[in-house]
Tab-separated table of C-alpha atoms in Angstrom:
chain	number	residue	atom	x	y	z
A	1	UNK	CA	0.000	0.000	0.000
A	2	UNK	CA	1.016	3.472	-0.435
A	3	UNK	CA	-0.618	6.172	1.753
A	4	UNK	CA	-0.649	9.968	1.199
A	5	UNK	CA	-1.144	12.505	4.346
A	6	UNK	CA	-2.150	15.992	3.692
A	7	UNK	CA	-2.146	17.987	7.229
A	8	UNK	CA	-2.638	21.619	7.761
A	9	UNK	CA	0.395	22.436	9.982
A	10	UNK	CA	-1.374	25.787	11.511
A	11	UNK	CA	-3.979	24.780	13.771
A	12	UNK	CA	-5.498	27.938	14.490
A	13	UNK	CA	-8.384	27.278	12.709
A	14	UNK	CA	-8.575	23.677	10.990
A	15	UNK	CA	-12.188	23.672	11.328
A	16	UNK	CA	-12.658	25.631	8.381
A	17	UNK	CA	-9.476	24.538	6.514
A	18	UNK	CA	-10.684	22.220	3.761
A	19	UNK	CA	-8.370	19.713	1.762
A	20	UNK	CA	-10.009	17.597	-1.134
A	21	UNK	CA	-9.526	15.401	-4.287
A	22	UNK	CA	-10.596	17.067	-7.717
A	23	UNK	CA	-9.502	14.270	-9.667
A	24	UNK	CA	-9.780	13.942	-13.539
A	25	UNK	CA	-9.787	10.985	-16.327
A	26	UNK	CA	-9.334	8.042	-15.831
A	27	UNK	CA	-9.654	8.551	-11.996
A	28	UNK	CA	-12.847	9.247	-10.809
A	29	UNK	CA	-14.339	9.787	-7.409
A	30	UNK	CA	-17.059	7.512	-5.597
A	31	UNK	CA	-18.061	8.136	-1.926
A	32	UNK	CA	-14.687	7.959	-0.474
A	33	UNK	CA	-13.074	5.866	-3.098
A	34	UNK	CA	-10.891	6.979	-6.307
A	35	UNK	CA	-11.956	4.737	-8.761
A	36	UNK	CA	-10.025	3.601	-11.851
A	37	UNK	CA	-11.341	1.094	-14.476
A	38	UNK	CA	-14.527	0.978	-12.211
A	39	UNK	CA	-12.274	-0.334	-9.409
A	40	UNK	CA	-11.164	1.297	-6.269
A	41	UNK	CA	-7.645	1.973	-6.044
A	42	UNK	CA	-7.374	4.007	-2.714
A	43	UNK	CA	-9.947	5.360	0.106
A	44	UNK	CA	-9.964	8.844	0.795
A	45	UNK	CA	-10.524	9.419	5.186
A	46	UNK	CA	-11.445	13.123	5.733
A	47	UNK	CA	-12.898	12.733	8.971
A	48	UNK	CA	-9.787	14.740	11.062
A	49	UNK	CA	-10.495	18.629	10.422
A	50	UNK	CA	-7.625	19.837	8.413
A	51	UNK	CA	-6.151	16.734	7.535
A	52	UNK	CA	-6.813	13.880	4.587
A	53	UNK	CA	-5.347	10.154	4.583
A	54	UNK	CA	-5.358	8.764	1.395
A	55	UNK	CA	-4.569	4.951	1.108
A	56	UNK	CA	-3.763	3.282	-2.053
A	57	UNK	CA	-4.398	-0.385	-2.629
A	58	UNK	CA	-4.347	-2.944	-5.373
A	59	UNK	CA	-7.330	-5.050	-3.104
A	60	UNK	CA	-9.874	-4.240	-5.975
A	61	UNK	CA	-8.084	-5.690	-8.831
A	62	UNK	CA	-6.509	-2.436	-10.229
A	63	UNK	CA	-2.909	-1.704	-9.405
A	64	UNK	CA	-1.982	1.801	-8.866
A	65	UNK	CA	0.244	3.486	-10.640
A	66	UNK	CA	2.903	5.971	-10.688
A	67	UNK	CA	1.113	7.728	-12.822
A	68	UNK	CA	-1.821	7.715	-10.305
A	69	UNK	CA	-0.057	8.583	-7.015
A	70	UNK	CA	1.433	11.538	-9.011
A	71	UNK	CA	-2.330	12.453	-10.729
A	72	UNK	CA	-4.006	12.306	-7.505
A	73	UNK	CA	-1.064	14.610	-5.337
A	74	UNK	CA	-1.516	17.295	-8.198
A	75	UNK	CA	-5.237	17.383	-7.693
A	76	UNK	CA	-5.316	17.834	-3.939
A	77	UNK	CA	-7.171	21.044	-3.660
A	78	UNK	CA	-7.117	23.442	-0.228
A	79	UNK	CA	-9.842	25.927	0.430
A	80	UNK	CA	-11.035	28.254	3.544
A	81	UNK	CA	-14.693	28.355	4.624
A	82	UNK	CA	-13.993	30.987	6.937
A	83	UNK	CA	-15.817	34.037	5.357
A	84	UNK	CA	-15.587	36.383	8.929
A	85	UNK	CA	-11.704	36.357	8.772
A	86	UNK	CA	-10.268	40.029	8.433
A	87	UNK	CA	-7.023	39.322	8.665
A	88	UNK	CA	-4.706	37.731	6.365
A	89	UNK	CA	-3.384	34.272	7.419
A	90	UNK	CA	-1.254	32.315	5.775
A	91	UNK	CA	-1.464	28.209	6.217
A	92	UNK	CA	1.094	25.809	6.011
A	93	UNK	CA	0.366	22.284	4.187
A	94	UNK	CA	2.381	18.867	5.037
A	95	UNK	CA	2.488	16.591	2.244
A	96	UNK	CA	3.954	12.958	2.931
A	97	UNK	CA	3.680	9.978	0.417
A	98	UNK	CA	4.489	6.475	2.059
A	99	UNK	CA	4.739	2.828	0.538
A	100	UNK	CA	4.903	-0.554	2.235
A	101	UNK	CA	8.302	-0.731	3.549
A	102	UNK	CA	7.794	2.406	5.122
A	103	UNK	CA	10.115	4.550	3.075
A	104	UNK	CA	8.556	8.477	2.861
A	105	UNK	CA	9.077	11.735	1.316
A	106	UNK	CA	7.288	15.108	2.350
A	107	UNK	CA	7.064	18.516	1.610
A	108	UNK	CA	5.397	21.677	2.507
A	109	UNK	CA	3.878	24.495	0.893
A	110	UNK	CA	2.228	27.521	2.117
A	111	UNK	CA	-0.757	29.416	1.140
A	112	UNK	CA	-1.400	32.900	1.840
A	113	UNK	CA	-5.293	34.234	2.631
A	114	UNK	CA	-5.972	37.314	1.767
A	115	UNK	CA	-9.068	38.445	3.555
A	116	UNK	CA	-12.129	39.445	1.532
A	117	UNK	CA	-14.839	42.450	2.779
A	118	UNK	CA	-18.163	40.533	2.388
A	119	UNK	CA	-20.685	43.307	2.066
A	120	UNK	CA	-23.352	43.502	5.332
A	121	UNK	CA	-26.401	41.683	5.170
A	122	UNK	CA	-29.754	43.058	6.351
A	123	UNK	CA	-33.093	40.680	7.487
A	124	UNK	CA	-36.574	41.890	8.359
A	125	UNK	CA	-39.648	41.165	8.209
A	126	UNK	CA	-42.539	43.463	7.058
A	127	UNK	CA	-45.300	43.947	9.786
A	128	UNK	CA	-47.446	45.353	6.970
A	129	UNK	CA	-49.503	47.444	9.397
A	130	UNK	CA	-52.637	49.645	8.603
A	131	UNK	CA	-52.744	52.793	9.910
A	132	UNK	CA	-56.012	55.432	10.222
A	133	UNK	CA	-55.930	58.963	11.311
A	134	UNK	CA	-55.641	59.378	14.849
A	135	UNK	CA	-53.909	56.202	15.323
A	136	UNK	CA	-50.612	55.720	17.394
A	137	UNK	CA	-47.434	55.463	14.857
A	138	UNK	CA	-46.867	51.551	13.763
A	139	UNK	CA	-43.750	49.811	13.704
A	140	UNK	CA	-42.629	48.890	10.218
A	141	UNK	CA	-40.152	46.025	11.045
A	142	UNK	CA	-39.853	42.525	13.411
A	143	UNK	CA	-37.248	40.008	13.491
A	144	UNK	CA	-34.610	42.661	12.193
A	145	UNK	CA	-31.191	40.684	12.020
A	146	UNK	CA	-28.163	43.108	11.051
A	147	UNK	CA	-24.419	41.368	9.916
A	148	UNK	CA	-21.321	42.898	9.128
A	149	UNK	CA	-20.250	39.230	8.612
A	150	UNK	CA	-16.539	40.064	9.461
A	151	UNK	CA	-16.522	40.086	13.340
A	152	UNK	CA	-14.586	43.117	14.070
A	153	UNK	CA	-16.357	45.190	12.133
A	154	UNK	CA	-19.184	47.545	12.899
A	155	UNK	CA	-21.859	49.839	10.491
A	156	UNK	CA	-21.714	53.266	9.092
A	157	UNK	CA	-25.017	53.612	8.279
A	158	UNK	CA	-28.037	52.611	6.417
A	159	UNK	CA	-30.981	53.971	4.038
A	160	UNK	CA	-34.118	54.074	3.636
A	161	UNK	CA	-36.557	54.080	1.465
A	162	UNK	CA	-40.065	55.220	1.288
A	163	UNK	CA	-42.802	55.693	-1.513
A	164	UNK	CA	-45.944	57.067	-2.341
A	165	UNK	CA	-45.494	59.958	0.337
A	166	UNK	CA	-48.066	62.510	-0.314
A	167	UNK	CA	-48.603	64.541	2.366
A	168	UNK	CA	-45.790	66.026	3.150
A	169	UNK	CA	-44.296	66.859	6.378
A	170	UNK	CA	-47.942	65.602	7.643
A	171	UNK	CA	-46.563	62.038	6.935
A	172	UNK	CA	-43.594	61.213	10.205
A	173	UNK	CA	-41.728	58.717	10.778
A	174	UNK	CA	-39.876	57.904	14.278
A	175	UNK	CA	-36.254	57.125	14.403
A	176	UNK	CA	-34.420	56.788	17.358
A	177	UNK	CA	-37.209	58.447	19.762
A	178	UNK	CA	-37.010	61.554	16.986
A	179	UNK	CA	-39.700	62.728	15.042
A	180	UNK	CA	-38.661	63.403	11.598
A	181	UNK	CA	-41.327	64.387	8.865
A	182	UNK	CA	-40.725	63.057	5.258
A	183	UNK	CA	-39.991	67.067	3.593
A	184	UNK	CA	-37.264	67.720	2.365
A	185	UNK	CA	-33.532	69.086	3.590
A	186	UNK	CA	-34.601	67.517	7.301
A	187	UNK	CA	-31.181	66.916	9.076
A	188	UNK	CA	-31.325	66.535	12.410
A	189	UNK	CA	-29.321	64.825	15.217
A	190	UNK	CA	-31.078	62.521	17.493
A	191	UNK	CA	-30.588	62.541	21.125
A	192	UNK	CA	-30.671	58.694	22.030
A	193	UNK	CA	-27.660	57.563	19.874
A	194	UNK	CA	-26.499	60.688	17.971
A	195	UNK	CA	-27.910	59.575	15.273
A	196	UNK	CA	-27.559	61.967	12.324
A	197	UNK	CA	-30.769	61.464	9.544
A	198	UNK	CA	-30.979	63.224	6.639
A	199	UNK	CA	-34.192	63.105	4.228
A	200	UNK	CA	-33.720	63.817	0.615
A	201	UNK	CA	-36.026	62.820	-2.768
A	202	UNK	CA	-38.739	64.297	-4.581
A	203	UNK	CA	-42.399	65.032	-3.708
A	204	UNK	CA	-43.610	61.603	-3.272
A	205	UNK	CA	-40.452	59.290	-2.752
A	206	UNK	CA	-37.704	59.805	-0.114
A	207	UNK	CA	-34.598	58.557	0.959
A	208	UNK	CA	-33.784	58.789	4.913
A	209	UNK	CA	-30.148	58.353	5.302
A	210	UNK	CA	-29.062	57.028	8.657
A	211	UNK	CA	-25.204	57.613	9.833
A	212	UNK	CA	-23.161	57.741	12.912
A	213	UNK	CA	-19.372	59.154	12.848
A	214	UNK	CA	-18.535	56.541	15.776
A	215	UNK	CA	-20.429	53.681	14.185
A	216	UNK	CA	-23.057	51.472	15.274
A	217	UNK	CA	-23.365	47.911	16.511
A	218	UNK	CA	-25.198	45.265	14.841
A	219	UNK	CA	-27.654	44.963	17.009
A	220	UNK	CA	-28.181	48.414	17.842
A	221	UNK	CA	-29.058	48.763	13.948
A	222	UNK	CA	-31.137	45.858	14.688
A	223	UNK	CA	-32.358	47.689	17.669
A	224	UNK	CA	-33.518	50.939	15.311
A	225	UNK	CA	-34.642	49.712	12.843
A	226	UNK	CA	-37.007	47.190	15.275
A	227	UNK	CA	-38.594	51.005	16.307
A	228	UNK	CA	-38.685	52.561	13.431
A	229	UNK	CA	-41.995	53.931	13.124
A	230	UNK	CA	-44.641	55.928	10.964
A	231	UNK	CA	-47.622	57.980	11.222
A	232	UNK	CA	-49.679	60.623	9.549
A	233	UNK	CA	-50.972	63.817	11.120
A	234	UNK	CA	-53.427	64.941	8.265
A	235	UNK	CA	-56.908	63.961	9.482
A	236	UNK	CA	-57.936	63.857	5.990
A	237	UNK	CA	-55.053	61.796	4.490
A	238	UNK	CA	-54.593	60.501	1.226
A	239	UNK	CA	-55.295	56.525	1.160
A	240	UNK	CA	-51.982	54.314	0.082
């Protein structure tokens, strides 16, 4: 038998360090096998994090080759699943090929990770509510979930935006315990967070722009946006 051993040597995070086969003509993969000729000629055993045992045998009927160690250690493939990392890392690899009388060879190669920003992700869902004049104002938002996805960062802002608005500064929504009516050139601090919102668009659709210099939390963007609310003063609103 002749058994290759992949290892990643940095274990500061083999849980996410993948090794794996991509193996081409005439090998083939099958569940954990590599077949050749529709016989297996080795077992793959991935079940250590950050390592892969691959054991060649003739037990099948078909004799490996040269040709087939050296096909199978040129498609061993390495890959991260880590999409929070920020930093750049780079991994060490530990290749050793072994036959039956024990004799080995081994090598190492290193791989650099160079982190990747992963834009924020935003979750909500719509609460749909009706209001009617006289009403208190309705929350917009429930099971907000904010993500910066990278771990160390944090949010600048967000934006909003609302149609249909047709009357005016009569139409208010509620941002951080401030009441801010949907006109335009509104910019106004609030008091709770030091939040600063700014309203901009034309007569009937409107962007709110929500930004903090000292940036904000994920959850307390989840915690905003879970309160943001709307009303309408005019007692003879528009329907929509």
């Amino acid at each position: 038998d002749v058994v290759i051993e992949v290892a990643v040597v940095d274990t500061s995070s083999l849980a996410t360090d993948v090794l794996s086969l991509t193996v081409s003509s005439p090998l083939t993969l099958l569940s954990n096998s590599v077949m050749k000729n529709g016989a297996a000629i080795a077992t793959i055993d991935s079940s250590q994090a950050g390592r892969l045992r691959i054991t060649l045998s003739d037990t099948a009927g078909e004799i490996p080759t040269k040709a087939d160690i050296t096909a199978l250690l040129q498609s061993l493939t390495y890959a991260s699943t880590n999409r929070a990392q920020d930093q750049e890392r780079y991994v060490k690899v530990a290749v050793s090929v072994t036959n039956s009388i024990s004799h080995s060879n081994s090598l190492e190669r290193t791989i650099y990770l160079k982190p990747v920003n992963d834009a924020p992700t935003l979750t909500a869902t719509a609460t749909n509510p009706t209001f009617r004049p006289g009403d208190s104002p309705v929350t917009l938002f429930s099971s907000v979930v904010a993500n910066t996805v990278e771990g160390q960062q944090e949010f600048t802002g967000f934006t909003l935006t609302i149609d249909n608005v047709s009357d005016g500064e009569d139409e208010i929504v509620h941002i951080d315990g401030e009441t801010i009516p949907l006109a335009n050139a509104i910019n106004r601090v609030t008091q709770t967070n030091q939040l600063t919102v700014v309203v901009t668009g034309n007569t009937s659709l409107k962007q709110i722009t929500v930004s903090k210099m000292w940036l904000l939390s994920a959850s307390k963007v989840a915690s905003i946006l879970s309160n943001f609310a709307y009303e309408n003063t005019n007692t003879d609103m528009a329907a929509g």
